[in-house]
PDB file of C-alpha atoms in Angstrom:
ATOM      1  CA  MET Y  16     166.271 138.950 102.341  1.00  0.00           C
ATOM      2  CA  THR Y  17     162.632 139.978 102.668  1.00  0.00           C
ATOM      3  CA  LEU Y  18     160.691 140.534 105.869  1.00  0.00           C
ATOM      4  CA  ALA Y  19     158.563 137.447 105.199  1.00  0.00           C
ATOM      5  CA  ARG Y  20     161.666 135.272 104.960  1.00  0.00           C
ATOM      6  CA  VAL Y  21     163.110 136.732 108.177  1.00  0.00           C
ATOM      7  CA  LEU Y  22     159.800 136.086 109.980  1.00  0.00           C
ATOM      8  CA  PHE Y  23     159.703 132.552 108.587  1.00  0.00           C
ATOM      9  CA  TYR Y  24     163.192 131.756 109.863  1.00  0.00           C
ATOM     10  CA  LEU Y  25     162.484 133.392 113.222  1.00  0.00           C
ATOM     11  CA  MET Y  26     159.227 131.504 113.773  1.00  0.00           C
ATOM     12  CA  SER Y  27     160.762 128.264 112.526  1.00  0.00           C
ATOM     13  CA  PHE Y  28     163.588 128.625 115.029  1.00  0.00           C
ATOM     14  CA  ILE Y  29     161.120 129.364 117.838  1.00  0.00           C
ATOM     15  CA  VAL Y  30     158.975 126.340 116.921  1.00  0.00           C
ATOM     16  CA  LEU Y  31     161.924 123.960 116.630  1.00  0.00           C
ATOM     17  CA  ALA Y  32     163.684 125.195 119.774  1.00  0.00           C
ATOM     18  CA  SER Y  33     160.537 125.049 121.884  1.00  0.00           C
ATOM     19  CA  ALA Y  34     159.624 121.607 120.497  1.00  0.00           C
ATOM     20  CA  VAL Y  35     163.079 120.270 121.407  1.00  0.00           C
ATOM     21  CA  PHE Y  36     162.676 121.760 124.889  1.00  0.00           C
ATOM     22  CA  VAL Y  37     159.245 120.140 125.272  1.00  0.00           C
ATOM     23  CA  ALA Y  38     160.613 116.761 124.255  1.00  0.00           C
ATOM     24  CA  SER Y  39     163.726 116.941 126.414  1.00  0.00           C
ATOM     25  CA  THR Y  40     162.602 118.530 129.689  1.00  0.00           C
ATOM     26  CA  LYS Y  41     161.584 116.499 132.719  1.00  0.00           C
ATOM     27  CA  ASN Y  42     159.361 119.163 134.256  1.00  0.00           C
ATOM     28  CA  LEU Y  43     155.943 118.377 132.814  1.00  0.00           C
ATOM     29  CA  VAL Y  44     154.293 121.668 133.733  1.00  0.00           C
ATOM     30  CA  ARG Y  45     157.052 123.694 132.045  1.00  0.00           C
ATOM     31  CA  SER Y  46     156.794 121.380 129.082  1.00  0.00           C
ATOM     32  CA  VAL Y  47     153.087 122.163 128.694  1.00  0.00           C
ATOM     33  CA  PHE Y  48     153.666 125.913 128.914  1.00  0.00           C
ATOM     34  CA  ILE Y  49     156.482 125.777 126.360  1.00  0.00           C
ATOM     35  CA  PHE Y  50     154.152 123.708 124.176  1.00  0.00           C
ATOM     36  CA  PHE Y  51     151.918 126.822 124.119  1.00  0.00           C
ATOM     37  CA  ILE Y  52     154.813 128.675 122.463  1.00  0.00           C
ATOM     38  CA  THR Y  53     155.298 125.865 119.955  1.00  0.00           C
ATOM     39  CA  LEU Y  54     151.647 125.960 118.916  1.00  0.00           C
ATOM     40  CA  PHE Y  55     151.572 129.760 118.691  1.00  0.00           C
ATOM     41  CA  GLY Y  56     154.693 129.638 116.505  1.00  0.00           C
ATOM     42  CA  LEU Y  57     152.995 127.115 114.234  1.00  0.00           C
ATOM     43  CA  ALA Y  58     150.006 129.439 113.973  1.00  0.00           C
ATOM     44  CA  GLY Y  59     152.393 132.214 112.924  1.00  0.00           C
ATOM     45  CA  LEU Y  60     153.846 129.960 110.239  1.00  0.00           C
ATOM     46  CA  TYR Y  61     150.322 129.241 108.999  1.00  0.00           C
ATOM     47  CA  VAL Y  62     149.646 132.977 108.739  1.00  0.00           C
ATOM     48  CA  LEU Y  63     152.816 133.382 106.683  1.00  0.00           C
ATOM     49  CA  ALA Y  64     151.588 130.584 104.396  1.00  0.00           C
ATOM     50  CA  LEU Y  65     148.302 132.517 103.858  1.00  0.00           C
ATOM     51  CA  ALA Y  66     146.330 129.848 105.751  1.00  0.00           C
ATOM     52  CA  ASP Y  67     144.455 132.213 108.073  1.00  0.00           C
ATOM     53  CA  PHE Y  68     141.702 129.791 108.999  1.00  0.00           C
ATOM     54  CA  VAL Y  69     144.164 127.032 109.870  1.00  0.00           C
ATOM     55  CA  ALA Y  70     146.056 129.513 112.078  1.00  0.00           C
ATOM     56  CA  ILE Y  71     142.883 130.553 113.879  1.00  0.00           C
ATOM     57  CA  THR Y  72     141.882 126.911 114.277  1.00  0.00           C
ATOM     58  CA  GLN Y  73     145.348 126.124 115.630  1.00  0.00           C
ATOM     59  CA  ILE Y  74     144.979 128.769 118.320  1.00  0.00           C
ATOM     60  CA  VAL Y  75     141.355 128.109 119.239  1.00  0.00           C
ATOM     61  CA  ILE Y  76     141.369 124.314 119.220  1.00  0.00           C
ATOM     62  CA  TYR Y  77     144.894 123.339 120.180  1.00  0.00           C
ATOM     63  CA  VAL Y  78     145.963 126.215 122.395  1.00  0.00           C
ATOM     64  CA  GLY Y  79     142.510 126.879 123.770  1.00  0.00           C
ATOM     65  CA  GLY Y  80     141.267 123.340 124.105  1.00  0.00           C
ATOM     66  CA  ILE Y  81     143.865 120.620 123.981  1.00  0.00           C
ATOM     67  CA  LEU Y  82     146.395 122.316 126.249  1.00  0.00           C
ATOM     68  CA  VAL Y  83     143.707 123.188 128.784  1.00  0.00           C
ATOM     69  CA  LEU Y  84     142.772 119.506 128.725  1.00  0.00           C
ATOM     70  CA  ILE Y  85     146.425 118.584 129.392  1.00  0.00           C
ATOM     71  CA  LEU Y  86     146.506 121.036 132.298  1.00  0.00           C
ATOM     72  CA  PHE Y  87     143.316 119.423 133.667  1.00  0.00           C
ATOM     73  CA  ALA Y  88     145.097 116.067 133.504  1.00  0.00           C
ATOM     74  CA  PHE Y  89     147.987 117.465 135.553  1.00  0.00           C
ATOM     75  CA  MET Y  90     145.601 118.954 138.087  1.00  0.00           C
ATOM     76  CA  LEU Y  91     143.803 115.628 138.434  1.00  0.00           C
ATOM     77  CA  SER Y  92     147.053 113.667 138.769  1.00  0.00           C
ATOM     78  CA  SER Y  93     148.306 112.981 142.221  1.00  0.00           C
ATOM     79  CA  ARG Y  94     151.468 114.695 143.383  1.00  0.00           C
ATOM     80  CA  GLU Y  95     153.199 111.340 143.888  1.00  0.00           C
ATOM     81  CA  ASN Y  96     152.789 110.387 140.217  1.00  0.00           C
ATOM     82  CA  LEU Y  97     154.223 113.687 139.004  1.00  0.00           C
ATOM     83  CA  ASP Y  98     157.162 113.454 141.421  1.00  0.00           C
ATOM     84  CA  ALA Y  99     157.887 109.880 140.322  1.00  0.00           C
ATOM     85  CA  ILE Y 100     158.045 110.966 136.686  1.00  0.00           C
ATOM     86  CA  GLN Y 101     160.458 113.798 137.494  1.00  0.00           C
ATOM     87  CA  GLN Y 102     162.690 111.558 139.630  1.00  0.00           C
ATOM     88  CA  GLN Y 103     163.296 109.039 136.854  1.00  0.00           C
ATOM     89  CA  LYS Y 104     166.911 108.952 135.798  1.00  0.00           C
ATOM     90  CA  SER Y 105     167.394 108.957 132.076  1.00  0.00           C
ATOM     91  CA  ARG Y 106     170.145 109.881 129.713  1.00  0.00           C
ATOM     92  CA  PHE Y 107     169.748 111.196 126.211  1.00  0.00           C
ATOM     93  CA  LEU Y 108     171.595 108.225 124.745  1.00  0.00           C
ATOM     94  CA  SER Y 109     170.760 104.886 126.292  1.00  0.00           C
ATOM     95  CA  VAL Y 110     169.973 101.354 125.137  1.00  0.00           C
ATOM     96  CA  ASP Y 111     166.278 101.862 125.961  1.00  0.00           C
ATOM     97  CA  LYS Y 112     166.052 104.791 123.559  1.00  0.00           C
ATOM     98  CA  LEU Y 113     168.159 103.277 120.774  1.00  0.00           C
ATOM     99  CA  SER Y 114     165.212 102.193 118.607  1.00  0.00           C
ATOM    100  CA  ALA Y 115     163.538 105.601 118.939  1.00  0.00           C
ATOM    101  CA  LEU Y 116     166.771 107.395 118.007  1.00  0.00           C
ATOM    102  CA  ILE Y 117     167.314 105.144 114.979  1.00  0.00           C
ATOM    103  CA  LEU Y 118     163.732 105.707 113.828  1.00  0.00           C
ATOM    104  CA  ALA Y 119     164.031 109.484 114.291  1.00  0.00           C
ATOM    105  CA  GLY Y 120     167.312 109.462 112.357  1.00  0.00           C
ATOM    106  CA  LEU Y 121     165.745 107.502 109.505  1.00  0.00           C
ATOM    107  CA  PHE Y 122     162.793 109.906 109.324  1.00  0.00           C
ATOM    108  CA  PHE Y 123     165.251 112.804 109.243  1.00  0.00           C
ATOM    109  CA  VAL Y 124     167.206 111.206 106.379  1.00  0.00           C
ATOM    110  CA  VAL Y 125     163.999 110.553 104.408  1.00  0.00           C
ATOM    111  CA  MET Y 126     162.843 114.154 104.999  1.00  0.00           C
ATOM    112  CA  LEU Y 127     166.171 115.599 103.812  1.00  0.00           C
ATOM    113  CA  ASN Y 128     166.132 113.289 100.794  1.00  0.00           C
ATOM    114  CA  MET Y 129     162.658 114.510  99.820  1.00  0.00           C
ATOM    115  CA  ILE Y 130     163.584 118.165 100.308  1.00  0.00           C
ATOM    116  CA  PHE Y 131     166.679 117.954  98.118  1.00  0.00           C
ATOM    117  CA  LYS Y 132     165.094 115.828  95.372  1.00  0.00           C
ATOM    118  CA  MET Y 133     161.799 117.713  95.120  1.00  0.00           C
ATOM    119  CA  ASP Y 134     161.462 120.259  92.324  1.00  0.00           C
ATOM    120  CA  THR Y 135     158.587 122.501  93.394  1.00  0.00           C
ATOM    121  CA  GLY Y 136     158.492 124.309  90.063  1.00  0.00           C
ATOM    122  CA  ASN Y 137     157.558 121.161  88.137  1.00  0.00           C
ATOM    123  CA  LEU Y 138     154.899 119.587  90.341  1.00  0.00           C
ATOM    124  CA  GLY Y 139     151.838 118.639  88.300  1.00  0.00           C
ATOM    125  CA  TRP Y 140     149.199 119.674  90.788  1.00  0.00           C
ATOM    126  CA  ILE Y 141     150.796 123.133  91.196  1.00  0.00           C
ATOM    127  CA  LYS Y 142     150.910 123.660  87.412  1.00  0.00           C
ATOM    128  CA  GLN Y 143     147.291 122.565  87.144  1.00  0.00           C
ATOM    129  CA  ALA Y 144     146.186 124.937  89.923  1.00  0.00           C
ATOM    130  CA  VAL Y 145     148.049 127.872  88.346  1.00  0.00           C
ATOM    131  CA  SER Y 146     146.608 127.157  84.883  1.00  0.00           C
ATOM    132  CA  ALA Y 147     143.071 126.943  86.334  1.00  0.00           C
ATOM    133  CA  ASN Y 148     143.679 130.166  88.332  1.00  0.00           C
ATOM    134  CA  ASN Y 149     142.929 128.231  91.520  1.00  0.00           C
ATOM    135  CA  VAL Y 150     145.536 129.989  93.645  1.00  0.00           C
ATOM    136  CA  ILE Y 151     145.026 131.793  96.950  1.00  0.00           C
ATOM    137  CA  LYS Y 152     146.126 135.407  96.737  1.00  0.00           C
ATOM    138  CA  PRO Y 153     146.977 137.578  99.759  1.00  0.00           C
ATOM    139  CA  THR Y 154     143.881 139.680  99.041  1.00  0.00           C
ATOM    140  CA  ASP Y 155     141.444 136.716  99.067  1.00  0.00           C
ATOM    141  CA  LEU Y 156     138.935 136.458 101.918  1.00  0.00           C
ATOM    142  CA  VAL Y 157     139.080 132.739 102.680  1.00  0.00           C
ATOM    143  CA  THR Y 158     138.279 133.143 106.375  1.00  0.00           C
ATOM    144  CA  ASP Y 159     135.131 135.146 105.596  1.00  0.00           C
ATOM    145  CA  ASN Y 160     133.790 132.360 103.374  1.00  0.00           C
ATOM    146  CA  ILE Y 161     134.486 129.718 105.996  1.00  0.00           C
ATOM    147  CA  GLY Y 162     132.838 131.839 108.703  1.00  0.00           C
ATOM    148  CA  ILE Y 163     129.726 132.387 106.575  1.00  0.00           C
ATOM    149  CA  ASN Y 164     129.468 128.628 105.890  1.00  0.00           C
ATOM    150  CA  LEU Y 165     129.905 127.783 109.579  1.00  0.00           C
ATOM    151  CA  MET Y 166     127.151 130.188 110.629  1.00  0.00           C
ATOM    152  CA  THR Y 167     124.668 129.276 107.872  1.00  0.00           C
ATOM    153  CA  ARG Y 168     125.117 125.875 106.241  1.00  0.00           C
ATOM    154  CA  TYR Y 169     126.919 124.082 109.091  1.00  0.00           C
ATOM    155  CA  LEU Y 170     125.284 125.823 112.065  1.00  0.00           C
ATOM    156  CA  LEU Y 171     123.556 122.737 113.506  1.00  0.00           C
ATOM    157  CA  PRO Y 172     126.674 120.491 113.579  1.00  0.00           C
ATOM    158  CA  PHE Y 173     128.713 123.425 114.911  1.00  0.00           C
ATOM    159  CA  GLU Y 174     126.287 123.951 117.793  1.00  0.00           C
ATOM    160  CA  ALA Y 175     126.038 120.193 118.492  1.00  0.00           C
ATOM    161  CA  ILE Y 176     129.830 120.023 118.850  1.00  0.00           C
ATOM    162  CA  SER Y 177     129.815 123.041 121.167  1.00  0.00           C
ATOM    163  CA  ILE Y 178     127.171 121.395 123.389  1.00  0.00           C
ATOM    164  CA  LEU Y 179     129.205 118.162 123.529  1.00  0.00           C
ATOM    165  CA  LEU Y 180     132.312 120.124 124.504  1.00  0.00           C
ATOM    166  CA  MET Y 181     130.354 121.941 127.218  1.00  0.00           C
ATOM    167  CA  ILE Y 182     129.156 118.584 128.586  1.00  0.00           C
ATOM    168  CA  ALA Y 183     132.759 117.351 128.627  1.00  0.00           C
ATOM    169  CA  LEU Y 184     133.847 120.498 130.489  1.00  0.00           C
ATOM    170  CA  VAL Y 185     131.117 120.053 133.119  1.00  0.00           C
ATOM    171  CA  GLY Y 186     132.096 116.386 133.487  1.00  0.00           C
ATOM    172  CA  ALA Y 187     135.773 117.312 133.947  1.00  0.00           C
ATOM    173  CA  ALA Y 188     134.852 119.900 136.570  1.00  0.00           C
ATOM    174  CA  HIS Y 189     132.715 117.304 138.379  1.00  0.00           C
ATOM    175  CA  LEU Y 190     135.531 114.739 138.321  1.00  0.00           C
ATOM    176  CA  SER Y 191     138.079 117.231 139.617  1.00  0.00           C
ATOM    177  CA  ARG Y 192     135.942 118.124 142.616  1.00  0.00           C
ATOM    178  CA  LYS Y 193     137.130 116.443 145.791  1.00  0.00           C
ATOM    179  CA  GLU Y 194     134.378 114.798 147.780  1.00  0.00           C
ATOM    180  CA  GLU Y 195     134.660 114.672 151.557  1.00  0.00           C
ATOM    181  CA  MET Y 196     134.735 111.265 153.172  1.00  0.00           C
ATOM    182  CA  GLU Y 197     132.106 110.718 155.868  1.00  0.00           C
TER     183      GLU Y 197
END
């Protein structure tokens, strides 16, 4: 067993275990912080798959942006709403959740069916990419090319998005400020 395979199984276990914890816990703040671990584990899996840019994007956008937005939502929520969510009584198996459990089970069966029936050595698009020498090697500098394109060809849209995100951040800070009643 190679080191890459051991790291893959380790990160897969971390991602799956933390995702199950996020879905099953009632404490929303803990759920968000464990979601950080899930997203970092996914970034590690992307690095193992030689998708460096996707891993960096995963960390910057999802961990850096989306989860901070979720934390803002918790800070803006009233304490009564959060307590009401935590006080709800629910069991893992109940009539209310029956349709969701059946749907999840069906998706799991379809996923297992695809995994066992798929022959990755005979996929047409993989054969075509190998014959055209269109394969990413561990020594390729994909992230450098994307960075150069972002800072030259796509600089204006990149800066426009950053300004829009800054406006959204200022708006969120303004909304979270408590105004005194006169």
